[in-house]
């Protein structure tokens, strides 16, 4: 299974960006898709996740970011609005995938990371 992330870049504060992450390969079922980020000198943190049960967001991005998924394309998106300099980080997609029907065939994969830089 491979994850291809895209959409990062440089944007001014108050601007918007949309990240995408497409999963490909031997996929039986995608269970959970999400986005994490890691700012310089900080730990990697959860930004947002989406599953059959709904969505969940970090408090710092609630009301500004929206996570969505296209099941037909095995793709997760992160629409980021009202960006702040504090959102500057490398963003990683994270996908929980089953490659078969057995419980042991469930794996978690990370994308390669895409840099988001928000200037003040």
Coordinates of C-alpha atoms in Angstrom, one line a residue:
X1 CA 0.0 0.0 0.0
X2 CA 1.3 3.5 -0.9
X3 CA 0.1 6.9 0.2
X4 CA 0.6 9.9 -2.0
X5 CA 0.1 13.3 -0.3
X6 CA 0.0 16.6 -2.0
X7 CA -1.3 20.2 -1.6
X8 CA 1.2 21.8 0.8
X9 CA 2.8 25.1 0.2
X10 CA 3.3 28.7 1.3
X11 CA 0.3 30.8 2.2
X12 CA -0.3 34.1 4.0
X13 CA -2.1 34.1 7.3
X14 CA -5.8 34.0 6.7
X15 CA -5.4 32.0 3.5
X16 CA -6.5 28.5 2.6
X17 CA -4.9 25.3 1.4
X18 CA -6.3 21.9 0.6
X19 CA -4.3 18.7 1.3
X20 CA -5.0 15.4 -0.4
X21 CA -3.8 11.9 0.3
X22 CA -4.5 9.0 -2.0
X23 CA -4.1 5.4 -1.0
X24 CA -3.3 2.8 -3.6
X25 CA -2.4 -0.9 -3.6
X26 CA -3.9 -4.0 -2.1
X27 CA -6.8 -2.5 -0.2
X28 CA -9.7 -4.5 1.1
X29 CA -11.1 -1.8 3.3
X30 CA -10.1 1.6 4.6
X31 CA -11.0 1.9 8.2
X32 CA -9.8 5.3 9.4
X33 CA -8.1 8.2 7.6
X34 CA -6.5 11.1 9.2
X35 CA -4.0 13.9 9.2
X36 CA -1.3 14.6 11.7
X37 CA 1.3 17.4 11.8
X38 CA 4.7 18.1 13.3
X39 CA 6.0 21.6 13.8
X40 CA 9.7 22.2 14.2
X41 CA 10.9 21.2 17.7
X42 CA 7.5 19.7 18.6
X43 CA 5.9 16.3 18.8
X44 CA 3.7 15.0 16.0
X45 CA 0.1 15.7 16.9
X46 CA -3.3 14.7 15.6
X47 CA -5.1 17.3 13.4
X48 CA -8.2 15.4 12.3
X49 CA -9.5 11.9 11.6
X50 CA -12.5 10.5 9.8
X51 CA -14.1 7.1 9.9
X52 CA -17.4 5.4 9.6
X53 CA -18.2 6.9 13.0
X54 CA -17.7 10.5 12.0
X55 CA -14.9 13.0 12.4
X56 CA -12.8 14.3 15.2
X57 CA -10.6 17.4 15.3
X58 CA -7.9 18.9 17.4
X59 CA -9.3 21.9 19.4
X60 CA -6.8 24.2 17.7
X61 CA -8.3 23.6 14.3
X62 CA -12.0 23.2 15.0
X63 CA -14.1 25.5 12.9
X64 CA -11.2 26.2 10.5
X65 CA -10.3 22.8 9.1
X66 CA -12.5 20.2 7.5
X67 CA -11.6 16.6 6.8
X68 CA -13.4 14.6 4.2
X69 CA -12.9 11.4 2.2
X70 CA -13.8 10.1 -1.3
X71 CA -14.2 6.3 -0.8
X72 CA -14.3 5.7 -4.6
X73 CA -10.8 7.3 -4.9
X74 CA -9.4 6.0 -1.5
X75 CA -8.5 9.7 -0.9
X76 CA -8.7 11.8 2.2
X77 CA -8.7 15.6 2.1
X78 CA -8.0 18.4 4.6
X79 CA -9.5 21.8 3.7
X80 CA -7.6 24.3 5.8
X81 CA -9.1 27.8 6.1
X82 CA -8.2 30.9 8.1
X83 CA -4.6 29.6 8.4
X84 CA -2.4 30.9 11.1
X85 CA 1.4 31.0 11.5
X86 CA 1.0 28.4 14.2
X87 CA -0.4 26.0 11.6
X88 CA 3.1 25.8 10.0
X89 CA 4.2 22.2 10.1
X90 CA 4.8 19.1 8.0
X91 CA 1.4 17.4 7.6
X92 CA 1.3 13.6 7.4
X93 CA -1.7 11.5 6.3
X94 CA -2.3 8.4 8.3
X95 CA -4.5 5.6 7.0
X96 CA -5.7 2.4 8.8
X97 CA -6.2 -0.2 6.1
X98 CA -7.4 -3.8 6.0
X99 CA -5.8 -5.8 3.2
X100 CA -8.1 -8.7 3.9
X101 CA -11.0 -9.8 6.0
X102 CA -8.9 -11.2 8.9
X103 CA -8.2 -9.0 11.9
X104 CA -4.5 -9.7 11.5
X105 CA -4.6 -8.1 8.0
X106 CA -5.1 -4.6 9.4
X107 CA -2.2 -2.1 9.1
X108 CA -1.5 1.6 9.6
X109 CA 0.4 3.5 7.0
X110 CA 2.0 7.0 6.9
X111 CA 2.3 9.3 4.0
X112 CA 5.6 11.1 3.2
X113 CA 4.6 14.4 4.6
X114 CA 3.8 17.7 2.9
X115 CA 5.1 21.1 4.2
X116 CA 2.6 23.8 5.0
X117 CA 4.1 27.2 5.7
X118 CA 1.9 30.1 6.9
X119 CA 3.5 33.5 6.8
X120 CA 2.4 36.4 9.1

